[in-house]
């Protein structure tokens, strides 16, 4: 299996909303973003799939070394071998990939966040920087597009947190800020025991409204000159925001299930943005 085949299989197997946005890109950009996405999946899987924190730390340290080695011209892992041609072509930087690894490392040492600014820093590493790299690969020409990408990445990550709250709690992680749990009088044990209440739904609505504001703020930051090149991000935004609205319509029934959209619906939403320019 070639490195290109490896990352393609990694991306396709994930079933992620990101994959559907990649389909509409020209081949060189599609290959670059697929390789970058595969790298992100590799380091994220270390945290999700390795039960021993010590082993996971060792694996992430290996990835830190591998990234440094790759930027020195000696990549070993197929994901990095597939990604390296994109470094010069799209101006990718080692610090960006190291930031993603650092964000994943935070999951091994921190399972709670005192307030939203603390959570926001984590989101920046695991999603904002991903947005920054993606925007470059998609064809960014304006500096302000980086701010748009950071904001959109934050909106994506908060949508993920809303969707995965029950699943994350089973892993011992509660990403909802402690200050907001206290504000709405929701106890951590209610989440781990999958106990719904009006207080929990009010907390979820508060966070959903914040995510919606971030989507709107991100769109407002995107320069008109880059709107066409950044269509893949807008496709993902359409898919993620539709998912968020589904969760809202379902009354935030996220403690016992993972709400998702069908592959066909994701493809339709992506095509609508590509063909009609509609979010």
mmCIF file of C-alpha atoms in Angstrom:
data_model
loop_
_atom_site.group_PDB
_atom_site.id
_atom_site.type_symbol
_atom_site.label_atom_id
_atom_site.label_comp_id
_atom_site.label_asym_id
_atom_site.label_seq_id
_atom_site.Cartn_x
_atom_site.Cartn_y
_atom_site.Cartn_z
ATOM 1 C CA UNK A 1 0.000 0.000 0.000
ATOM 2 C CA UNK A 2 1.380 3.400 -0.953
ATOM 3 C CA UNK A 3 1.281 6.340 1.486
ATOM 4 C CA UNK A 4 -1.409 7.917 -0.716
ATOM 5 C CA UNK A 5 -3.563 4.787 -0.550
ATOM 6 C CA UNK A 6 -3.026 4.581 3.209
ATOM 7 C CA UNK A 7 -4.286 8.110 3.921
ATOM 8 C CA UNK A 8 -7.191 7.706 1.498
ATOM 9 C CA UNK A 9 -8.374 4.596 3.340
ATOM 10 C CA UNK A 10 -7.878 6.303 6.707
ATOM 11 C CA UNK A 11 -10.020 9.270 5.647
ATOM 12 C CA UNK A 12 -12.744 7.238 3.964
ATOM 13 C CA UNK A 13 -13.064 4.790 6.873
ATOM 14 C CA UNK A 14 -13.686 7.596 9.369
ATOM 15 C CA UNK A 15 -17.040 8.567 7.825
ATOM 16 C CA UNK A 16 -16.289 12.136 8.887
ATOM 17 C CA UNK A 17 -18.108 15.163 7.523
ATOM 18 C CA UNK A 18 -14.701 16.438 6.415
ATOM 19 C CA UNK A 19 -14.400 13.624 3.870
ATOM 20 C CA UNK A 20 -17.437 14.815 1.901
ATOM 21 C CA UNK A 21 -15.994 18.306 1.535
ATOM 22 C CA UNK A 22 -12.714 16.911 0.204
ATOM 23 C CA UNK A 23 -14.451 15.214 -2.730
ATOM 24 C CA UNK A 24 -14.972 18.498 -4.574
ATOM 25 C CA UNK A 25 -11.339 19.686 -4.429
ATOM 26 C CA UNK A 26 -8.835 19.550 -7.315
ATOM 27 C CA UNK A 27 -6.587 16.498 -7.018
ATOM 28 C CA UNK A 28 -3.439 18.164 -5.534
ATOM 29 C CA UNK A 29 -5.448 19.931 -2.815
ATOM 30 C CA UNK A 30 -7.591 16.849 -2.197
ATOM 31 C CA UNK A 31 -4.473 14.705 -1.717
ATOM 32 C CA UNK A 32 -2.934 17.261 0.642
ATOM 33 C CA UNK A 33 -5.999 17.695 2.860
ATOM 34 C CA UNK A 34 -6.587 13.928 2.924
ATOM 35 C CA UNK A 35 -3.026 13.382 4.142
ATOM 36 C CA UNK A 36 -3.371 16.101 6.773
ATOM 37 C CA UNK A 37 -6.700 14.685 7.946
ATOM 38 C CA UNK A 38 -5.127 11.213 8.208
ATOM 39 C CA UNK A 39 -2.348 12.677 10.380
ATOM 40 C CA UNK A 40 -4.953 14.288 12.659
ATOM 41 C CA UNK A 41 -6.830 10.995 12.915
ATOM 42 C CA UNK A 42 -3.646 9.114 13.787
ATOM 43 C CA UNK A 43 -2.774 11.331 16.744
ATOM 44 C CA UNK A 44 -6.400 11.611 17.894
ATOM 45 C CA UNK A 45 -6.774 7.823 17.817
ATOM 46 C CA UNK A 46 -3.838 7.521 20.218
ATOM 47 C CA UNK A 47 -5.913 9.278 22.885
ATOM 48 C CA UNK A 48 -9.200 7.534 22.095
ATOM 49 C CA UNK A 49 -7.956 3.977 21.499
ATOM 50 C CA UNK A 50 -5.051 3.536 23.940
ATOM 51 C CA UNK A 51 -6.325 2.801 27.445
ATOM 52 C CA UNK A 52 -2.992 3.163 29.246
ATOM 53 C CA UNK A 53 -2.143 6.896 29.606
ATOM 54 C CA UNK A 54 1.569 6.119 29.854
ATOM 55 C CA UNK A 55 1.532 4.220 26.577
ATOM 56 C CA UNK A 56 -0.485 7.016 24.961
ATOM 57 C CA UNK A 57 2.060 9.608 26.154
ATOM 58 C CA UNK A 58 4.860 7.528 24.646
ATOM 59 C CA UNK A 59 3.010 7.260 21.333
ATOM 60 C CA UNK A 60 2.372 11.016 21.198
ATOM 61 C CA UNK A 61 6.055 11.638 21.975
ATOM 62 C CA UNK A 62 6.873 9.383 19.017
ATOM 63 C CA UNK A 63 4.598 11.505 16.829
ATOM 64 C CA UNK A 64 6.324 14.683 17.997
ATOM 65 C CA UNK A 65 9.638 13.155 16.956
ATOM 66 C CA UNK A 66 8.169 11.921 13.675
ATOM 67 C CA UNK A 67 6.894 15.395 12.772
ATOM 68 C CA UNK A 68 10.316 16.924 13.494
ATOM 69 C CA UNK A 69 11.971 14.146 11.514
ATOM 70 C CA UNK A 70 9.589 14.647 8.581
ATOM 71 C CA UNK A 71 10.266 18.381 8.425
ATOM 72 C CA UNK A 72 13.962 17.515 8.429
ATOM 73 C CA UNK A 73 13.354 15.440 5.306
ATOM 74 C CA UNK A 74 13.099 11.922 6.784
ATOM 75 C CA UNK A 75 9.421 10.955 7.301
ATOM 76 C CA UNK A 76 8.746 7.344 8.279
ATOM 77 C CA UNK A 77 4.994 7.035 8.835
ATOM 78 C CA UNK A 78 2.881 6.755 5.661
ATOM 79 C CA UNK A 79 0.670 9.662 6.752
ATOM 80 C CA UNK A 80 3.701 11.939 7.040
ATOM 81 C CA UNK A 81 5.201 10.633 3.810
ATOM 82 C CA UNK A 82 1.936 11.476 2.041
ATOM 83 C CA UNK A 83 1.726 14.899 3.702
ATOM 84 C CA UNK A 84 5.235 16.206 3.111
ATOM 85 C CA UNK A 85 4.747 17.204 -0.555
ATOM 86 C CA UNK A 86 2.083 19.629 0.672
ATOM 87 C CA UNK A 87 4.483 21.436 3.025
ATOM 88 C CA UNK A 88 6.214 23.479 0.340
ATOM 89 C CA UNK A 89 3.179 23.623 -1.948
ATOM 90 C CA UNK A 90 0.854 25.147 0.654
ATOM 91 C CA UNK A 91 3.180 26.695 3.233
ATOM 92 C CA UNK A 92 2.505 24.262 6.079
ATOM 93 C CA UNK A 93 4.619 24.646 9.227
ATOM 94 C CA UNK A 94 5.963 22.209 11.789
ATOM 95 C CA UNK A 95 4.538 24.283 14.668
ATOM 96 C CA UNK A 96 1.021 23.675 13.330
ATOM 97 C CA UNK A 97 1.318 19.893 13.437
ATOM 98 C CA UNK A 98 3.033 20.021 16.829
ATOM 99 C CA UNK A 99 0.135 22.135 18.137
ATOM 100 C CA UNK A 100 -2.353 19.446 17.099
ATOM 101 C CA UNK A 101 -0.315 16.826 18.981
ATOM 102 C CA UNK A 102 -0.154 19.110 22.030
ATOM 103 C CA UNK A 103 -3.932 19.479 21.965
ATOM 104 C CA UNK A 104 -4.335 15.702 21.960
ATOM 105 C CA UNK A 105 -1.861 15.455 24.839
ATOM 106 C CA UNK A 106 -4.139 17.733 26.881
ATOM 107 C CA UNK A 107 -6.768 14.965 26.790
ATOM 108 C CA UNK A 108 -4.365 12.716 28.688
ATOM 109 C CA UNK A 109 -3.702 15.151 31.522
ATOM 110 C CA UNK A 110 -6.869 17.251 31.744
ATOM 111 C CA UNK A 111 -10.452 15.979 31.847
ATOM 112 C CA UNK A 112 -12.195 19.133 33.126
ATOM 113 C CA UNK A 113 -12.048 22.848 32.284
ATOM 114 C CA UNK A 114 -12.809 25.536 34.843
ATOM 115 C CA UNK A 115 -14.206 28.104 32.430
ATOM 116 C CA UNK A 116 -14.773 28.796 28.761
ATOM 117 C CA UNK A 117 -11.423 30.572 28.114
ATOM 118 C CA UNK A 118 -9.626 27.430 29.325
ATOM 119 C CA UNK A 119 -11.756 25.249 27.045
ATOM 120 C CA UNK A 120 -11.200 27.688 24.192
ATOM 121 C CA UNK A 121 -7.426 27.196 24.384
ATOM 122 C CA UNK A 122 -7.875 23.434 24.043
ATOM 123 C CA UNK A 123 -10.264 23.935 21.116
ATOM 124 C CA UNK A 124 -7.756 26.210 19.398
ATOM 125 C CA UNK A 125 -5.098 23.478 19.438
ATOM 126 C CA UNK A 126 -7.289 20.587 18.284
ATOM 127 C CA UNK A 127 -9.573 22.490 15.904
ATOM 128 C CA UNK A 128 -8.526 26.102 15.322
ATOM 129 C CA UNK A 129 -5.061 25.114 14.113
ATOM 130 C CA UNK A 130 -6.632 22.375 11.986
ATOM 131 C CA UNK A 131 -8.768 25.077 10.392
ATOM 132 C CA UNK A 132 -5.676 27.228 9.841
ATOM 133 C CA UNK A 133 -3.856 24.432 7.986
ATOM 134 C CA UNK A 134 -6.973 23.494 6.023
ATOM 135 C CA UNK A 135 -7.524 27.084 4.871
ATOM 136 C CA UNK A 136 -3.991 27.181 3.461
ATOM 137 C CA UNK A 137 -4.501 23.921 1.584
ATOM 138 C CA UNK A 138 -7.866 25.071 0.227
ATOM 139 C CA UNK A 139 -6.195 28.135 -1.304
ATOM 140 C CA UNK A 140 -6.158 31.016 1.171
ATOM 141 C CA UNK A 141 -4.978 34.342 -0.301
ATOM 142 C CA UNK A 142 -6.042 36.859 2.377
ATOM 143 C CA UNK A 143 -4.531 37.120 5.907
ATOM 144 C CA UNK A 144 -7.966 37.620 7.507
ATOM 145 C CA UNK A 145 -8.973 34.141 6.364
ATOM 146 C CA UNK A 146 -6.833 32.726 9.191
ATOM 147 C CA UNK A 147 -9.077 34.428 11.784
ATOM 148 C CA UNK A 148 -12.121 32.987 9.990
ATOM 149 C CA UNK A 149 -10.562 29.502 10.071
ATOM 150 C CA UNK A 150 -9.789 29.739 13.801
ATOM 151 C CA UNK A 151 -13.327 30.867 14.601
ATOM 152 C CA UNK A 152 -14.918 28.192 12.411
ATOM 153 C CA UNK A 153 -12.726 25.514 13.984
ATOM 154 C CA UNK A 154 -13.932 26.602 17.416
ATOM 155 C CA UNK A 155 -17.554 26.355 16.258
ATOM 156 C CA UNK A 156 -16.900 22.845 14.905
ATOM 157 C CA UNK A 157 -15.282 21.693 18.136
ATOM 158 C CA UNK A 158 -18.091 23.062 20.299
ATOM 159 C CA UNK A 159 -20.577 21.249 18.064
ATOM 160 C CA UNK A 160 -18.593 18.049 18.611
ATOM 161 C CA UNK A 161 -18.620 18.628 22.377
ATOM 162 C CA UNK A 162 -22.396 19.110 22.349
ATOM 163 C CA UNK A 163 -22.871 15.946 20.273
ATOM 164 C CA UNK A 164 -20.418 13.749 22.190
ATOM 165 C CA UNK A 165 -21.121 14.758 25.797
ATOM 166 C CA UNK A 166 -22.474 11.326 26.768
ATOM 167 C CA UNK A 167 -19.730 9.409 24.947
ATOM 168 C CA UNK A 168 -17.007 11.624 26.408
ATOM 169 C CA UNK A 169 -18.377 11.182 29.925
ATOM 170 C CA UNK A 170 -17.978 7.407 29.586
ATOM 171 C CA UNK A 171 -14.276 8.063 28.924
ATOM 172 C CA UNK A 172 -14.081 10.196 32.062
ATOM 173 C CA UNK A 173 -13.986 13.523 30.216
ATOM 174 C CA UNK A 174 -16.458 16.370 30.670
ATOM 175 C CA UNK A 175 -15.624 19.277 28.398
ATOM 176 C CA UNK A 176 -18.466 21.453 29.694
ATOM 177 C CA UNK A 177 -16.820 24.249 31.716
ATOM 178 C CA UNK A 178 -17.219 23.816 35.473
ATOM 179 C CA UNK A 179 -18.371 27.437 35.790
ATOM 180 C CA UNK A 180 -21.219 26.791 33.348
ATOM 181 C CA UNK A 181 -22.249 23.562 35.062
ATOM 182 C CA UNK A 182 -22.506 25.591 38.256
ATOM 183 C CA UNK A 183 -24.370 28.415 36.497
ATOM 184 C CA UNK A 184 -27.110 25.984 35.416
ATOM 185 C CA UNK A 185 -26.895 23.809 38.575
ATOM 186 C CA UNK A 186 -25.993 20.680 36.598
ATOM 187 C CA UNK A 187 -23.908 18.132 38.513
ATOM 188 C CA UNK A 188 -21.184 16.069 36.844
ATOM 189 C CA UNK A 189 -22.702 12.836 38.176
ATOM 190 C CA UNK A 190 -25.964 13.642 36.372
ATOM 191 C CA UNK A 191 -24.066 13.591 33.094
ATOM 192 C CA UNK A 192 -22.164 10.385 33.823
ATOM 193 C CA UNK A 193 -25.430 8.713 34.915
ATOM 194 C CA UNK A 194 -27.195 10.019 31.766
ATOM 195 C CA UNK A 195 -29.811 11.920 33.730
ATOM 196 C CA UNK A 196 -31.778 14.455 31.698
ATOM 197 C CA UNK A 197 -33.359 17.531 33.230
ATOM 198 C CA UNK A 198 -34.640 20.950 32.264
ATOM 199 C CA UNK A 199 -31.423 22.337 33.780
ATOM 200 C CA UNK A 200 -29.313 20.143 31.490
ATOM 201 C CA UNK A 201 -31.297 21.196 28.418
ATOM 202 C CA UNK A 202 -30.964 24.862 29.373
ATOM 203 C CA UNK A 203 -27.189 24.381 29.659
ATOM 204 C CA UNK A 204 -27.097 22.700 26.252
ATOM 205 C CA UNK A 205 -29.197 25.446 24.680
ATOM 206 C CA UNK A 206 -26.845 28.059 26.102
ATOM 207 C CA UNK A 207 -23.902 26.294 24.473
ATOM 208 C CA UNK A 208 -25.720 25.711 21.178
ATOM 209 C CA UNK A 209 -26.510 29.421 20.933
ATOM 210 C CA UNK A 210 -22.835 30.223 21.510
ATOM 211 C CA UNK A 211 -21.857 27.815 18.734
ATOM 212 C CA UNK A 212 -24.362 29.441 16.367
ATOM 213 C CA UNK A 213 -22.888 32.860 17.165
ATOM 214 C CA UNK A 214 -19.424 31.566 16.364
ATOM 215 C CA UNK A 215 -20.581 30.214 12.996
ATOM 216 C CA UNK A 216 -22.040 33.632 12.154
ATOM 217 C CA UNK A 217 -18.910 35.444 13.366
ATOM 218 C CA UNK A 218 -16.708 33.124 11.298
ATOM 219 C CA UNK A 219 -18.717 33.736 8.120
ATOM 220 C CA UNK A 220 -18.483 37.492 8.700
ATOM 221 C CA UNK A 221 -14.677 37.239 8.914
ATOM 222 C CA UNK A 222 -14.251 35.400 5.597
ATOM 223 C CA UNK A 223 -13.016 37.870 2.959
ATOM 224 C CA UNK A 224 -15.010 37.893 -0.276
ATOM 225 C CA UNK A 225 -11.795 37.202 -2.216
ATOM 226 C CA UNK A 226 -11.405 33.822 -0.475
ATOM 227 C CA UNK A 227 -15.025 32.708 -0.376
ATOM 228 C CA UNK A 228 -14.679 30.568 -3.488
ATOM 229 C CA UNK A 229 -11.438 28.864 -2.396
ATOM 230 C CA UNK A 230 -12.798 28.211 1.092
ATOM 231 C CA UNK A 231 -15.912 26.369 -0.100
ATOM 232 C CA UNK A 232 -14.779 23.078 1.488
ATOM 233 C CA UNK A 233 -14.834 24.738 4.918
ATOM 234 C CA UNK A 234 -18.242 26.194 4.167
ATOM 235 C CA UNK A 235 -19.441 22.717 3.169
ATOM 236 C CA UNK A 236 -18.289 21.377 6.518
ATOM 237 C CA UNK A 237 -19.985 24.304 8.237
ATOM 238 C CA UNK A 238 -23.265 23.455 6.515
ATOM 239 C CA UNK A 239 -22.994 19.817 7.631
ATOM 240 C CA UNK A 240 -21.964 20.633 11.204
ATOM 241 C CA UNK A 241 -24.561 23.359 11.664
ATOM 242 C CA UNK A 242 -27.291 21.095 10.305
ATOM 243 C CA UNK A 243 -26.183 18.473 12.849
ATOM 244 C CA UNK A 244 -26.356 21.081 15.623
ATOM 245 C CA UNK A 245 -29.906 22.009 14.589
ATOM 246 C CA UNK A 246 -30.889 18.323 14.568
ATOM 247 C CA UNK A 247 -29.603 17.969 18.114
ATOM 248 C CA UNK A 248 -31.598 21.047 19.148
ATOM 249 C CA UNK A 249 -34.769 19.724 17.485
ATOM 250 C CA UNK A 250 -34.269 16.415 19.295
ATOM 251 C CA UNK A 251 -34.229 18.185 22.663
ATOM 252 C CA UNK A 252 -30.505 17.554 23.273
ATOM 253 C CA UNK A 253 -30.932 13.791 23.689
ATOM 254 C CA UNK A 254 -27.155 13.329 23.600
ATOM 255 C CA UNK A 255 -26.379 11.506 26.843
ATOM 256 C CA UNK A 256 -27.439 8.067 25.626
ATOM 257 C CA UNK A 257 -26.824 8.333 21.887
ATOM 258 C CA UNK A 258 -24.660 9.953 19.219
ATOM 259 C CA UNK A 259 -26.791 11.997 16.849
ATOM 260 C CA UNK A 260 -25.523 11.891 13.260
ATOM 261 C CA UNK A 261 -26.495 12.682 9.679
ATOM 262 C CA UNK A 262 -26.671 10.040 6.963
ATOM 263 C CA UNK A 263 -23.846 9.939 4.376
ATOM 264 C CA UNK A 264 -26.347 10.853 1.654
ATOM 265 C CA UNK A 265 -27.497 13.927 3.554
ATOM 266 C CA UNK A 266 -23.899 15.029 4.154
ATOM 267 C CA UNK A 267 -23.159 14.652 0.444
ATOM 268 C CA UNK A 268 -26.290 16.654 -0.444
ATOM 269 C CA UNK A 269 -25.348 19.473 1.937
ATOM 270 C CA UNK A 270 -21.810 19.581 0.535
ATOM 271 C CA UNK A 271 -23.062 19.589 -3.063
ATOM 272 C CA UNK A 272 -25.538 22.386 -2.304
ATOM 273 C CA UNK A 273 -22.724 24.655 -1.125
ATOM 274 C CA UNK A 274 -20.517 23.670 -4.075
ATOM 275 C CA UNK A 275 -23.185 24.104 -6.746
ATOM 276 C CA UNK A 276 -25.489 26.770 -5.316
ATOM 277 C CA UNK A 277 -23.330 28.530 -2.756
ATOM 278 C CA UNK A 278 -25.982 28.003 -0.069
ATOM 279 C CA UNK A 279 -25.169 27.266 3.552
#
